[in-house]
mmCIF file of C-alpha atoms in Angstrom:
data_model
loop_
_atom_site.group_PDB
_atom_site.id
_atom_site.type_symbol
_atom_site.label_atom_id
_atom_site.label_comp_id
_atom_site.label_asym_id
_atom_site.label_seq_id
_atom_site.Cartn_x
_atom_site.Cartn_y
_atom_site.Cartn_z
ATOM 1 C CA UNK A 267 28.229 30.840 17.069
ATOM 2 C CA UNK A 268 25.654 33.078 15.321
ATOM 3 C CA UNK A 269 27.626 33.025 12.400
ATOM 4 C CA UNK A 270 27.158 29.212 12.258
ATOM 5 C CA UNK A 271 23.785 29.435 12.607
ATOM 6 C CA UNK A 272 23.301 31.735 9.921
ATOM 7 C CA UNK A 273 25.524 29.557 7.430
ATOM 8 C CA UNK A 274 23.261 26.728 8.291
ATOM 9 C CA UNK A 275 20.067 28.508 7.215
ATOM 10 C CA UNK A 276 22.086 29.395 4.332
ATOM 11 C CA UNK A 277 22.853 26.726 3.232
ATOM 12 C CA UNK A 278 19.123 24.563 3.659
ATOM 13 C CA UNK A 279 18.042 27.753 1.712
ATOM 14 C CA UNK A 280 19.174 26.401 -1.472
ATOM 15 C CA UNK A 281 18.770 22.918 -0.775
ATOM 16 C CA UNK A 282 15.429 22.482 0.343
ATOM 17 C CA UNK A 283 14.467 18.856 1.772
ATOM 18 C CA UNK A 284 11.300 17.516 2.464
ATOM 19 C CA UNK A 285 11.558 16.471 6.137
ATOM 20 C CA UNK A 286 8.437 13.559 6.510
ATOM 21 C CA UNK A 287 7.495 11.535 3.564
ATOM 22 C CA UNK A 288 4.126 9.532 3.580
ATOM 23 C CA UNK A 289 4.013 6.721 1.917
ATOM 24 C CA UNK A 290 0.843 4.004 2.055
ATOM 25 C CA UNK A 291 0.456 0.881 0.579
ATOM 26 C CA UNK A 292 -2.670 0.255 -1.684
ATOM 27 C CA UNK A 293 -2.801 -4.022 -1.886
ATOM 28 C CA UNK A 294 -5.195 -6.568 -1.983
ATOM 29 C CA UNK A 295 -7.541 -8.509 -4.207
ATOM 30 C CA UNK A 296 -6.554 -10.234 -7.486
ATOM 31 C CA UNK A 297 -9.699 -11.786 -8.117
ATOM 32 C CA UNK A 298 -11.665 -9.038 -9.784
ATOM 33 C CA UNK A 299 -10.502 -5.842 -12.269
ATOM 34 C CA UNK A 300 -8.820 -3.635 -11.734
ATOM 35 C CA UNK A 301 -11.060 -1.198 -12.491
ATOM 36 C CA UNK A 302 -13.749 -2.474 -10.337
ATOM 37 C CA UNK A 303 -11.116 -1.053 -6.991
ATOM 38 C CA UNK A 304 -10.901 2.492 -8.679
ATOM 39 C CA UNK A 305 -13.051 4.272 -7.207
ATOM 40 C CA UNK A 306 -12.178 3.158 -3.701
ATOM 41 C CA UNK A 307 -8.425 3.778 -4.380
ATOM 42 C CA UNK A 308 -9.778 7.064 -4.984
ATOM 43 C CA UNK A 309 -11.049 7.642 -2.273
ATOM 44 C CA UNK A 310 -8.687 6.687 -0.315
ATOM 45 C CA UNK A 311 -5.363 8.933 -1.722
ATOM 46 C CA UNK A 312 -8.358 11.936 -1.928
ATOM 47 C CA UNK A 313 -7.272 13.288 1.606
ATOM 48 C CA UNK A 314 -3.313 13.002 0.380
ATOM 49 C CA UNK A 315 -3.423 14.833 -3.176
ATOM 50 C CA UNK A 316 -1.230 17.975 -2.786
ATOM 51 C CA UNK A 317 0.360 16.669 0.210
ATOM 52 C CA UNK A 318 4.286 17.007 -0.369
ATOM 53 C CA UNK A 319 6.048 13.777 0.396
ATOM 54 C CA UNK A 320 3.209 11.454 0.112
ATOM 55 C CA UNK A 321 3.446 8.425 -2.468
ATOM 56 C CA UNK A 322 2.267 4.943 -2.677
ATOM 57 C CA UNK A 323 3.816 1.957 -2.537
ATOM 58 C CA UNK A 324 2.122 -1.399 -4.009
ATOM 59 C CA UNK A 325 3.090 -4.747 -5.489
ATOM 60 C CA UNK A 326 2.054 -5.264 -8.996
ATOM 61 C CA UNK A 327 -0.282 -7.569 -9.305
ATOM 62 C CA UNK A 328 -3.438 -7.590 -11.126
ATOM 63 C CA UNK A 329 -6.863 -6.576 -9.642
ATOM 64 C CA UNK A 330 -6.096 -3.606 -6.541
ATOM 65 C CA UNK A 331 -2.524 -3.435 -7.342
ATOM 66 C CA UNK A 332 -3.045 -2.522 -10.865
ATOM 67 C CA UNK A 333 -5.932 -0.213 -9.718
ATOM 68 C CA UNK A 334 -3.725 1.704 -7.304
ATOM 69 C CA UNK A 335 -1.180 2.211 -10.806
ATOM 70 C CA UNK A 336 -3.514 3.810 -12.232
ATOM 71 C CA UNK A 337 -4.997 6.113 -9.898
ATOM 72 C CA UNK A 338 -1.569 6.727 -8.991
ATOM 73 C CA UNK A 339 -0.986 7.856 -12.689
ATOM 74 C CA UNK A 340 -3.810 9.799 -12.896
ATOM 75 C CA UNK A 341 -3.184 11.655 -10.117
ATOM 76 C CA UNK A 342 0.075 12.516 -10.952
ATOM 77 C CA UNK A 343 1.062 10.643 -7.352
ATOM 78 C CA UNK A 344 4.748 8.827 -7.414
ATOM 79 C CA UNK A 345 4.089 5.119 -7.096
ATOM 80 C CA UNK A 346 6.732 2.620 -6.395
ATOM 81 C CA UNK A 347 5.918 -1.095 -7.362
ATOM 82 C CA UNK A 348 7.529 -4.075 -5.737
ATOM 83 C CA UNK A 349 7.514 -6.998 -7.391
ATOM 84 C CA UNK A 350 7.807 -10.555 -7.037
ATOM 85 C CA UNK A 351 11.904 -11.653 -7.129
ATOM 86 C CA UNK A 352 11.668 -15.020 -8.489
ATOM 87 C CA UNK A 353 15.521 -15.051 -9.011
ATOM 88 C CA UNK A 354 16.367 -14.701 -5.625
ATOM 89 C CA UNK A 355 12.846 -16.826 -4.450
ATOM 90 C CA UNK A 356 12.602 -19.431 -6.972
ATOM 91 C CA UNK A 357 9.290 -20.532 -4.849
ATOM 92 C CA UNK A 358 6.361 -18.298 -5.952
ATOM 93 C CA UNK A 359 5.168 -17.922 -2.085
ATOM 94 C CA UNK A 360 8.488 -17.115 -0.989
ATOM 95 C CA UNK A 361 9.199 -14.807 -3.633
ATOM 96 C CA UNK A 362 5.482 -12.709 -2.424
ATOM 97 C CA UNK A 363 6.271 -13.160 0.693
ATOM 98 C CA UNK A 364 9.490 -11.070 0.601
ATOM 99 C CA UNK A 365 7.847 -8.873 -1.647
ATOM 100 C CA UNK A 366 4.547 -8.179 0.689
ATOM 101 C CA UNK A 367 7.183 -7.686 3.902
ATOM 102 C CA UNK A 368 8.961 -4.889 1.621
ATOM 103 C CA UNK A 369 5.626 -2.891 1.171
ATOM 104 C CA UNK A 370 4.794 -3.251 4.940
ATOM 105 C CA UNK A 371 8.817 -1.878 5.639
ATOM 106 C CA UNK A 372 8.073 0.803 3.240
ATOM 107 C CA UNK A 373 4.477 2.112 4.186
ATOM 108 C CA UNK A 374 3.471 4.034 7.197
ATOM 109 C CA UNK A 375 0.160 2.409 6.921
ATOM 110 C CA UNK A 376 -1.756 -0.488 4.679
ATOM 111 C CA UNK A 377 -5.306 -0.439 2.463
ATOM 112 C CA UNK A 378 -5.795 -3.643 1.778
ATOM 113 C CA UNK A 379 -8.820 -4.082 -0.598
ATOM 114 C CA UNK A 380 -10.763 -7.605 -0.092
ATOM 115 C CA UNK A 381 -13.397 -8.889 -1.467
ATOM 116 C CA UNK A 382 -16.634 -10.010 0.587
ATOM 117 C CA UNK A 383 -16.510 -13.402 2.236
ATOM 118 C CA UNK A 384 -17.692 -16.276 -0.146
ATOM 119 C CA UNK A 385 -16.111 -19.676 1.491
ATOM 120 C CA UNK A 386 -12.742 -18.112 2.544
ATOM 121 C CA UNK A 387 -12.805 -15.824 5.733
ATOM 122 C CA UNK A 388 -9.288 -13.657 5.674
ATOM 123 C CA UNK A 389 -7.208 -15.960 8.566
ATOM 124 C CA UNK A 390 -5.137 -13.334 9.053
ATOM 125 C CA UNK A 391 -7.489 -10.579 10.436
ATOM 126 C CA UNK A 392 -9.076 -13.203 12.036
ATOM 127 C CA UNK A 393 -5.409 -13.844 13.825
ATOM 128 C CA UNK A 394 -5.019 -10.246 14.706
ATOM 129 C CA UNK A 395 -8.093 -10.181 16.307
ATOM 130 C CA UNK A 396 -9.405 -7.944 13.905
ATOM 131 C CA UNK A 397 -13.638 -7.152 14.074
ATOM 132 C CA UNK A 398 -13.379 -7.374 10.463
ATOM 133 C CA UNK A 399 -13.098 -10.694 9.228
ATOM 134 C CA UNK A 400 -16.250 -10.394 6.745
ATOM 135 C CA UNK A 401 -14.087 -10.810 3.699
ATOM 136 C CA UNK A 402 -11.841 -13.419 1.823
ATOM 137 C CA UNK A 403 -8.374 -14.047 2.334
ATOM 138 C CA UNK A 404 -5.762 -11.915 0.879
ATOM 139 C CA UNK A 405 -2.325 -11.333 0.977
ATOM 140 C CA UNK A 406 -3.169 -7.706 1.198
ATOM 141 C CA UNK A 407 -3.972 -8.027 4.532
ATOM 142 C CA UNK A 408 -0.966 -10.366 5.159
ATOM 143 C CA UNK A 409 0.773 -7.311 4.105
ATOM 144 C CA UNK A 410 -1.255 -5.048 6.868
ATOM 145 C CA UNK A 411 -0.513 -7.843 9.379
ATOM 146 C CA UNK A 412 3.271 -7.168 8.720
ATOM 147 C CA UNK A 413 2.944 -3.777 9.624
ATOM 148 C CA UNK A 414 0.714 -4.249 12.670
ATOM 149 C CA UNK A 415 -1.702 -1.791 11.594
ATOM 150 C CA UNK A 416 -3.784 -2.027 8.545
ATOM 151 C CA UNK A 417 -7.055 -0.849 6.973
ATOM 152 C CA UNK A 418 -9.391 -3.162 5.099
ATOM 153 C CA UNK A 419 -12.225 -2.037 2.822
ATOM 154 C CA UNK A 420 -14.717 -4.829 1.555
ATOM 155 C CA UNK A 421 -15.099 -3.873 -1.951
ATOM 156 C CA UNK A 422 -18.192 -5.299 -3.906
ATOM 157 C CA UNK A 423 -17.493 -6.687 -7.859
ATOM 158 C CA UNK A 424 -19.140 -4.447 -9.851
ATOM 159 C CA UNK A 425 -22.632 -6.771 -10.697
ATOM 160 C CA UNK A 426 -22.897 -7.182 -6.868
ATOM 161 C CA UNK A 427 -23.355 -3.034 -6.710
#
C-alpha cells in the first residue's frame, strides 16, 4: 500500500496540475469606449495578478468587453472571448443570449460595468432585488443575473469625471 502511495506522488511530480482555476467575467456597457472602463477593469483583476489559475472570461463586444481585452493583454492574463453564434442563433438576441449564459457557466463570479442611470434603470437588478439599480440596463448584468451573484460598478464617461 505504501508503495502505491509513493508511485502516486511520483507520478503528480512530473505532471503538475493546477487544482482550482478562477475565472471572472468582465461584461457590460457598449455605449461608451473602451478605454473609458480601463481603469476600473484594472482595478478589478489588481487583487488576481500572479494568482495561478485565474483568467477572464468576456464576450466581445465593444465598450467593457473590449476594455477587459486589453487589460487582459496587458497584463499578460489568459482571456477567453465568447462570442455571438449567429449560425446557430440566426436572431441577434438569441444568439447574446446563449452567448451571455456561457460567460455566467464559465465564471465563478460577474463585473458587470454600467453606466449611470439616464432614462433606463437596469430591470434586471431591479428583479433581483438588487440595492443597486442606479444605472442603465445592460446585458452585463443579465449575465450576473445568470449566475446569481454579480458585481456592478457604475462607471462615469470620461467628460462626466
Amino acid at each position: 500500500r505504501n508503495e502505491s502511495i509513493g508511485f502516486f506522488l511520483l507520478i503528480f511530480s512530473f505532471f503538475p496540475i493546477t487544482i482550482m482555476k478562477y475565472i471572472i467575467a468582465i461584461v457590460g456597457s457598449s455605449h461608451a469606449s473602451a478605454e473609458m472602463f480601463i481603469p476600473y477593469i484594472r482595478n478589478i483583476v489588481k487583487p488576481y495578478i500572479g494568482v495561478d489559475g485565474f483568467s477572464i472570461v468576456s464576450g466581445g463586444a465593444k465598450g467593457a468587453d473590449t476594455a477587459a481585452k486589453m487589460v487582459a493583454e496587458e497584463l499578460g492574463i489568459t482571456i477567453k472571448e465568447y462570442l455571438p453564434d449567429y449560425k446557430k442563433y440566426p436572431n441577434w438576441l438569441d444568439a447574446f443570449r446563449a452567448r451571455n449564459q456561457l460567460i455566467a457557466q464559465a465564471s465563478n463570479e460577474v463585473w458587470s460595468l454600467a453606466l449611470p442611470y439616464s432614462g433606463k434603470k437596469c430591470v434586471h437588478c431591479e428583479r433581483a432585488n438588487k440595492d443597486i439599480t442606479n444605472h442603465e440596463k445592460t446585458g452585463g448584468c443579465w449575465t450576473g443575473s445568470m449566475k446569481g451573484k454579480w458585481n456592478v460598478i457604475v462607471c462615469k464617461k470620461e467628460e462626466e469625471i
